[in-house]
XYZ file of N, CA and C in Angstrom:
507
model
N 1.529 -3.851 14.047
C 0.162 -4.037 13.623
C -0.516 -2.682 13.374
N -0.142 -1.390 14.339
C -0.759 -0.830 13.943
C -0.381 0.179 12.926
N 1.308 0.066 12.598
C 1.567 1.028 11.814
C 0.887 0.019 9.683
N 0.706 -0.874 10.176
C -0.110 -1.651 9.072
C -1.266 -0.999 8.466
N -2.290 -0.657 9.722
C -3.705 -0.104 9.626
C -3.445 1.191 9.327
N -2.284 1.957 9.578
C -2.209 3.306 8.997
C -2.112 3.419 7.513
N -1.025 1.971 7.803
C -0.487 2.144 5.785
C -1.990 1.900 5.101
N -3.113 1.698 5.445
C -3.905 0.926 4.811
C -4.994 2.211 4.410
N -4.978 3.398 5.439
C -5.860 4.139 4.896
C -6.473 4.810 3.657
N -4.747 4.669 3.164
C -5.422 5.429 1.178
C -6.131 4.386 0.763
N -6.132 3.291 0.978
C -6.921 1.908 0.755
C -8.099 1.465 0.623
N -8.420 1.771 2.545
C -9.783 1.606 2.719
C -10.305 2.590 3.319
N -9.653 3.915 3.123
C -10.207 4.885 4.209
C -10.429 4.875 5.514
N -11.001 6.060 6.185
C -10.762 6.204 7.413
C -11.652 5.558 8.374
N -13.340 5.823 7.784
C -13.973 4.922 8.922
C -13.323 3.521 9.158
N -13.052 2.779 7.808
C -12.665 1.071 8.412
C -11.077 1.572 9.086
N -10.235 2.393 8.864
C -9.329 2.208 9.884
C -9.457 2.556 10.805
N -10.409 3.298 11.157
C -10.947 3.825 12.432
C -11.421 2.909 13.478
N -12.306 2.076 12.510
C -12.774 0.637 12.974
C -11.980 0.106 13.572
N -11.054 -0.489 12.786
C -9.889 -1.441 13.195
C -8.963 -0.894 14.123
N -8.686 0.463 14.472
C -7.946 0.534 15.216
C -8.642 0.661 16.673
N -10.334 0.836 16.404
C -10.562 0.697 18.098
C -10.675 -0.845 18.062
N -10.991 -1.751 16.936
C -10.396 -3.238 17.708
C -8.990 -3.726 18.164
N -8.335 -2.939 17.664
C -6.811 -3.128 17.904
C -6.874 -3.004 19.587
N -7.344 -1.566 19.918
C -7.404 -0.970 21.157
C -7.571 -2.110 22.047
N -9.048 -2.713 21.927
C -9.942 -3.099 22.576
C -8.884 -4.607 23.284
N -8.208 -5.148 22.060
C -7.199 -6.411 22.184
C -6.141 -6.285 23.182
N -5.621 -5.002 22.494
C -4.644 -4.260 23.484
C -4.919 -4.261 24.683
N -5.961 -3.575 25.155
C -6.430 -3.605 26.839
C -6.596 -4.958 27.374
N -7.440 -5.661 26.708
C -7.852 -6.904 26.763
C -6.674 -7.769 27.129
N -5.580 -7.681 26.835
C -4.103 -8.808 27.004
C -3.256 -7.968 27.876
N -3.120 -6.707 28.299
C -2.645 -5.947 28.787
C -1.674 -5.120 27.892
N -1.674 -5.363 26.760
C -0.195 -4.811 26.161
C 0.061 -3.408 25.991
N 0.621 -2.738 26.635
C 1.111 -0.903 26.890
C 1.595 -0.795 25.349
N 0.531 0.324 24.557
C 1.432 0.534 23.293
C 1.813 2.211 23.242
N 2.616 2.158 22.864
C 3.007 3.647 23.027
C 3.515 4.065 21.317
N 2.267 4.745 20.582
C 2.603 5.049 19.120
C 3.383 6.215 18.577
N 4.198 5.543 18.191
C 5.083 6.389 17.524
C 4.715 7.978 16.920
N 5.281 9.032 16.879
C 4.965 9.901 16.113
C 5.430 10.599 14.866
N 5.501 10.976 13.469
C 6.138 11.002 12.838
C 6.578 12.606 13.010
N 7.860 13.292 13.237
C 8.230 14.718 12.709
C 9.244 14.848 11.647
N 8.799 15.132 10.843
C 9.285 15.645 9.355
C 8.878 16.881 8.878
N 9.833 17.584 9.044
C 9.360 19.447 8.591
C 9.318 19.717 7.535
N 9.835 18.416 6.943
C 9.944 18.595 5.060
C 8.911 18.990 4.318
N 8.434 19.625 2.910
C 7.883 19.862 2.244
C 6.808 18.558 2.067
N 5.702 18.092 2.576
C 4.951 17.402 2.386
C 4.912 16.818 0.543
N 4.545 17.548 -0.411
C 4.650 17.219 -1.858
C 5.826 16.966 -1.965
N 6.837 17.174 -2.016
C 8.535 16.918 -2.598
C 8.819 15.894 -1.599
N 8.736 15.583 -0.462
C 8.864 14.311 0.084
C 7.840 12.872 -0.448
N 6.673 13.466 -0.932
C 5.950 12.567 -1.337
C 6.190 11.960 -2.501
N 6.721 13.071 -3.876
C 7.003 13.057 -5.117
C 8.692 11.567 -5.291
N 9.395 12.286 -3.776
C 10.305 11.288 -3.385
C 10.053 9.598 -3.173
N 9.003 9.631 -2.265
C 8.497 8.730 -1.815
C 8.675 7.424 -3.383
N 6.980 8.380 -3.904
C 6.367 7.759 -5.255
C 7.283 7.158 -6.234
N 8.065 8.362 -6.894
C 9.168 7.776 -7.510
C 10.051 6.203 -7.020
N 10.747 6.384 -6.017
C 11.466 5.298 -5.159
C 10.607 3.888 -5.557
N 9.456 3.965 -4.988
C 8.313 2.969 -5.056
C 8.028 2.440 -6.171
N 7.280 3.363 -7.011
C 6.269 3.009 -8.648
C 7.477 3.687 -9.453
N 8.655 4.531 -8.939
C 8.827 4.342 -10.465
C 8.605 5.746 -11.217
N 8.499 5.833 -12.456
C 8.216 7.199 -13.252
C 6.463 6.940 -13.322
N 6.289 5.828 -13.497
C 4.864 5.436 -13.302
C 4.048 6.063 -12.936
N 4.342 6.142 -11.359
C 3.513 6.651 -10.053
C 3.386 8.570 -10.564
N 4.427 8.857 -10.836
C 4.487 10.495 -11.471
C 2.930 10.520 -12.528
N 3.176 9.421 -13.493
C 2.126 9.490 -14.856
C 0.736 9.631 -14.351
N 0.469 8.457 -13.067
C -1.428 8.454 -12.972
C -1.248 9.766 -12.370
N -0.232 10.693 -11.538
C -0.784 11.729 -10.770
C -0.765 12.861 -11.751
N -0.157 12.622 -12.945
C -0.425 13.876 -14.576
C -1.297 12.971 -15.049
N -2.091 12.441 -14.979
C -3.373 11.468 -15.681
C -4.449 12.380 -14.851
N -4.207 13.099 -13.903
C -5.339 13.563 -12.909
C -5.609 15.223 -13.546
N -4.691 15.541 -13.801
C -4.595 17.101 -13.896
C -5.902 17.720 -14.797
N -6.216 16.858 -15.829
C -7.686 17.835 -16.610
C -8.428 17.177 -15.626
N -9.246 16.372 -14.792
C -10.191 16.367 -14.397
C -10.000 16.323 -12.956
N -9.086 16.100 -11.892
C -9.207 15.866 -10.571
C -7.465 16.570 -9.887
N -6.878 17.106 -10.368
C -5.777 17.858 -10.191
C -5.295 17.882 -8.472
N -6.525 18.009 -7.736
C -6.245 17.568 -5.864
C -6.450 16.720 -6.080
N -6.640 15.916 -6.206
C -6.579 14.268 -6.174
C -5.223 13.569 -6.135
N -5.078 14.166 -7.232
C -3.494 13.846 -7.715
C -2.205 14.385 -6.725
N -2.671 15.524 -6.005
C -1.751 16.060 -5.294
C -1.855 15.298 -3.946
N -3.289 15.090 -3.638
C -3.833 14.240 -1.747
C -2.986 12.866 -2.111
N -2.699 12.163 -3.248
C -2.043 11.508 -3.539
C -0.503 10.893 -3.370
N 0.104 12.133 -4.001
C 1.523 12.703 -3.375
C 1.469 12.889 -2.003
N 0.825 14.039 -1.423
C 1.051 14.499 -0.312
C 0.360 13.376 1.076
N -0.157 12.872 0.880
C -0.837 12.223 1.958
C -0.260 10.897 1.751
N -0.684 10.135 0.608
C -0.557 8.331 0.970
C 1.116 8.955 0.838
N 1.868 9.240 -0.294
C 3.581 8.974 -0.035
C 4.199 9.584 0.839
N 3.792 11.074 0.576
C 4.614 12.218 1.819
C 4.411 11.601 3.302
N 3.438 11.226 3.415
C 3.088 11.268 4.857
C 3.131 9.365 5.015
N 2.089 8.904 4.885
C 1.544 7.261 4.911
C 3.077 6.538 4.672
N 3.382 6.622 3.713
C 4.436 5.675 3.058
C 5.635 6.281 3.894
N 5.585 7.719 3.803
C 6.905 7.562 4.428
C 7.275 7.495 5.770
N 6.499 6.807 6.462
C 6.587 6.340 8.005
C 7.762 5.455 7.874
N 8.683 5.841 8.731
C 9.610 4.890 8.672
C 9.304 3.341 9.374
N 8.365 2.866 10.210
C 8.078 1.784 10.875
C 7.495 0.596 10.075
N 7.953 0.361 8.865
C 7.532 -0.435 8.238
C 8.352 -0.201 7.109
N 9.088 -1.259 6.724
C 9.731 -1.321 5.486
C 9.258 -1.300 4.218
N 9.458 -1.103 3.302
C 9.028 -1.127 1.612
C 8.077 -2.230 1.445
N 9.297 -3.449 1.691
C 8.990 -4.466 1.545
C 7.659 -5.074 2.173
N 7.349 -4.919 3.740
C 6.358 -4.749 4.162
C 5.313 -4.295 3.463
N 5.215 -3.118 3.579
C 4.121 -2.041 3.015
C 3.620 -3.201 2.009
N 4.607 -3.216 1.060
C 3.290 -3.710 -0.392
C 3.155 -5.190 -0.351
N 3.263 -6.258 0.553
C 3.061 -7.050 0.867
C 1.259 -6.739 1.659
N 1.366 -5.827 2.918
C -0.142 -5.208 3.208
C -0.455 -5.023 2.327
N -0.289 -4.176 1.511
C -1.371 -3.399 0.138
C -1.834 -4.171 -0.525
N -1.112 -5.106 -1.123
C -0.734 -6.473 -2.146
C -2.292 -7.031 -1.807
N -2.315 -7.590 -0.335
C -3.137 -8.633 0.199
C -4.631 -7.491 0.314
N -4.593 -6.294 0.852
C -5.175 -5.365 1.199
C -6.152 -5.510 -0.365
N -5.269 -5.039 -1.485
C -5.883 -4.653 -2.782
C -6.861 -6.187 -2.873
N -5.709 -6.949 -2.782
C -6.839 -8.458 -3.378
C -8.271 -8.637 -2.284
N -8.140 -8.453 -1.185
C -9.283 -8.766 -0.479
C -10.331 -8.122 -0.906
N -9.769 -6.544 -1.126
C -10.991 -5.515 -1.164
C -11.889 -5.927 -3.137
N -11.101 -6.276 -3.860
C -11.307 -6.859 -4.706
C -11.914 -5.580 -5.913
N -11.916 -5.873 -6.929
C -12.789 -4.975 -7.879
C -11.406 -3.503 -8.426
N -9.998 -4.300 -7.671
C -8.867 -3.297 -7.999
C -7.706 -3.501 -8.314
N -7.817 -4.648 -9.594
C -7.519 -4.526 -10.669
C -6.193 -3.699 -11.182
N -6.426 -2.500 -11.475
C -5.962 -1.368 -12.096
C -4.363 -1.198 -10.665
N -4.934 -0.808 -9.299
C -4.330 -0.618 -8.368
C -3.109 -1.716 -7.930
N -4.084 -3.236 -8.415
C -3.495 -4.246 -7.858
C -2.023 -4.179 -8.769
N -2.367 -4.269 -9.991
C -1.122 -4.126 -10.690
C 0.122 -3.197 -10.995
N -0.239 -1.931 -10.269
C 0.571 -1.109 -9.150
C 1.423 -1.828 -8.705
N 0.855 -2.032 -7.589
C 1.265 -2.391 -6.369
C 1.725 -3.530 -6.393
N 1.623 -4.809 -7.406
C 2.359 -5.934 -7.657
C 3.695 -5.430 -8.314
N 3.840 -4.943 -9.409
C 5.035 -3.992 -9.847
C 6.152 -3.083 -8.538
N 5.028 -2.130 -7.683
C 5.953 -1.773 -6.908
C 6.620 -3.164 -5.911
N 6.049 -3.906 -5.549
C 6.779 -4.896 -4.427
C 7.717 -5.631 -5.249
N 7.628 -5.713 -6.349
C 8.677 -5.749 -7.131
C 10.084 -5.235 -7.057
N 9.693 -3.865 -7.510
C 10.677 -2.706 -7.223
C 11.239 -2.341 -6.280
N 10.386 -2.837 -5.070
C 11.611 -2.826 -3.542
C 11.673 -4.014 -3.088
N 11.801 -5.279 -3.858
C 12.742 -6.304 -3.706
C 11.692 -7.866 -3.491
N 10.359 -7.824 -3.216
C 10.480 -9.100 -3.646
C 10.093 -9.878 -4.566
N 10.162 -11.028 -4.417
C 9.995 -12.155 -5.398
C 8.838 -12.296 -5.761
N 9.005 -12.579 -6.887
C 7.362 -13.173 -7.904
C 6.633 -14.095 -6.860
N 7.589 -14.970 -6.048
C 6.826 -16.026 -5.357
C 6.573 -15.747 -3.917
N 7.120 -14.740 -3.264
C 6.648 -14.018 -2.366
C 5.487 -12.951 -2.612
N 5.545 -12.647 -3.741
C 3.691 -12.121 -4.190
C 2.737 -12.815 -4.188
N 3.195 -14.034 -4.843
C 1.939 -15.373 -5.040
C 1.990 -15.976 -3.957
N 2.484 -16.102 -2.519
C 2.484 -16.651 -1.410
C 1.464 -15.969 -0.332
N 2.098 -14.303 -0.812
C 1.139 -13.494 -0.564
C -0.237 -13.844 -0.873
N -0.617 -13.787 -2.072
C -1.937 -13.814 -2.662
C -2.851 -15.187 -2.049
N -1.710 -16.371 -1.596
C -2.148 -17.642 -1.624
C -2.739 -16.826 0.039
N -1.787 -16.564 0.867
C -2.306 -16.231 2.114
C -3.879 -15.809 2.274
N -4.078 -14.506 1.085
C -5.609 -14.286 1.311
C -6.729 -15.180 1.263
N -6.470 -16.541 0.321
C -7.947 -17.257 0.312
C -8.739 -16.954 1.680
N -8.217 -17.669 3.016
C -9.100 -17.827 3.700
C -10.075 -16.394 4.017
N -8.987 -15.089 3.956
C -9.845 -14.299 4.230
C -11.084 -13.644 3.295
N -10.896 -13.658 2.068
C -11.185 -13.081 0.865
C -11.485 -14.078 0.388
N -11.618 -14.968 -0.408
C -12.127 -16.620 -1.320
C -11.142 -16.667 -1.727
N -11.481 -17.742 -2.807
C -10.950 -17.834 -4.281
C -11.276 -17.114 -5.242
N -12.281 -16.781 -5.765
C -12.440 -15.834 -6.602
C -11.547 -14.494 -6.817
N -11.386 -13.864 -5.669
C -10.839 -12.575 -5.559
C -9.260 -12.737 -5.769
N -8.960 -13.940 -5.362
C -7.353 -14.426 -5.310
C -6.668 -14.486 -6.959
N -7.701 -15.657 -7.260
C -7.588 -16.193 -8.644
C -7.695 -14.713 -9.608
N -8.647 -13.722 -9.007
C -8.360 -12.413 -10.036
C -6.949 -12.076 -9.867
N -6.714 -11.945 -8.707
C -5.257 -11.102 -8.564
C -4.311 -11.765 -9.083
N -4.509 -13.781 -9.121
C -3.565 -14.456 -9.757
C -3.268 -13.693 -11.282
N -4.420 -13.322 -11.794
C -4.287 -12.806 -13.559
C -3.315 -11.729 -13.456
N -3.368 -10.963 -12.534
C -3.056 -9.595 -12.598
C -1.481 -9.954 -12.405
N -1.372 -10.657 -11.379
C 0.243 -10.895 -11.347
C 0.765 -11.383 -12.170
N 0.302 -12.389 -12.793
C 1.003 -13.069 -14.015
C 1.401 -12.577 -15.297
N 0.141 -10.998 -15.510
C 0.421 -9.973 -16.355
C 1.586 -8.958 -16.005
N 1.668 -8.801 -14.952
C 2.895 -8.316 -14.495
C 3.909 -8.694 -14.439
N 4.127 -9.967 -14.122
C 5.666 -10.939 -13.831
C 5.999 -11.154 -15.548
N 4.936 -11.404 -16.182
C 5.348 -11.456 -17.722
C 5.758 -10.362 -18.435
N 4.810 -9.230 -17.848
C 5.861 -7.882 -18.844
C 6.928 -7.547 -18.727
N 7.472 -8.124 -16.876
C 8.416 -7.546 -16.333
C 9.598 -9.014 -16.613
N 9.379 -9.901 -17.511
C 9.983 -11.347 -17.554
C 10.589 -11.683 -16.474
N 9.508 -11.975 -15.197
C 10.169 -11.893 -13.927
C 9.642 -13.941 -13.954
N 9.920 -14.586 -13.137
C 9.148 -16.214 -12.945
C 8.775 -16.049 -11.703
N 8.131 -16.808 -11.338
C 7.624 -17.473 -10.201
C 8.911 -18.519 -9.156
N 9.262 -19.358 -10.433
C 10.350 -20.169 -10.008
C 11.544 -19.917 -10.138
């Protein structure tokens, strides 16, 4: 659970994971459960592990929005690399598959991301699952998020599963 709320920070940033992880805490004490969090050591080159990361994930893709940055936001593009892949993503305590299943549901709740969502439907793609394990996904959010926000992400996937002539069934 909590290596979830980490993956989530390029997401929603730090105050709401900050948030969530002193409710995590609070549960934790509350039931008794001893957690003892992992730490990551990797001496590697933060950017070239990240550049690793990205690729693996999105693809040549993920390379393009971070040269889409260079005339106007150039650190951006790099906090990008270096932080969500180098570091975030490449926590080993959570599988691929995982990860963009969180993000997946993460992107649709937060809603208005579109652009991101279809990322990140493509990457869960790319590390293995199914069109209908996305849309199972997506179905999961109603209760938290509506319909509205779902039914957007429904568009977004369907634009994706079609470019990629992937089905549902």
């Amino acid at each position: 659970m909590i290596e979830a709320l980490i993956h989530l920070v390029p997401f929603m940033g730090f105050p709401r994971a900050l948030n969530a992880i002193g409710v995590a805490r609070t549960v934790f004490a509350d039931r008794g459960v001893a957690f003892r969090p992992p730490v990551m050591n990797d001496a590697r080159d933060r950017y070239k592990r990240g550049v690793d990361k990205l690729v693996e994930i999105d693809g040549r893709h993920g390379l393009e929005v971070v040269e889409s940055l260079k005339d106007i936001a150039p650190d951006l593009g790099r906090f990008i690399v270096e932080f969500t892949f180098g570091d975030v993503y490449h926590r080993p305590w959570l599988s691929p598959r995982r990860r963009q299943l969180v993000t997946v549901g993460a992107l649709t709740a937060f809603g208005d991301t579109a652009p991101q969502l279809r990322v990140h439907i493509g990457a869960a793609l790319n590390v293995g699952l199914s069109p209908a394990q996305v849309v199972e996904t997506l179905i999961h959010v109603v209760p938290y998020a509506g319909f509205p926000r779902v039914l957007n992400a429904l568009t977004v996937a369907r634009e994706v599963f079609e470019k990629r002539k992937a089905s549902v069934s």
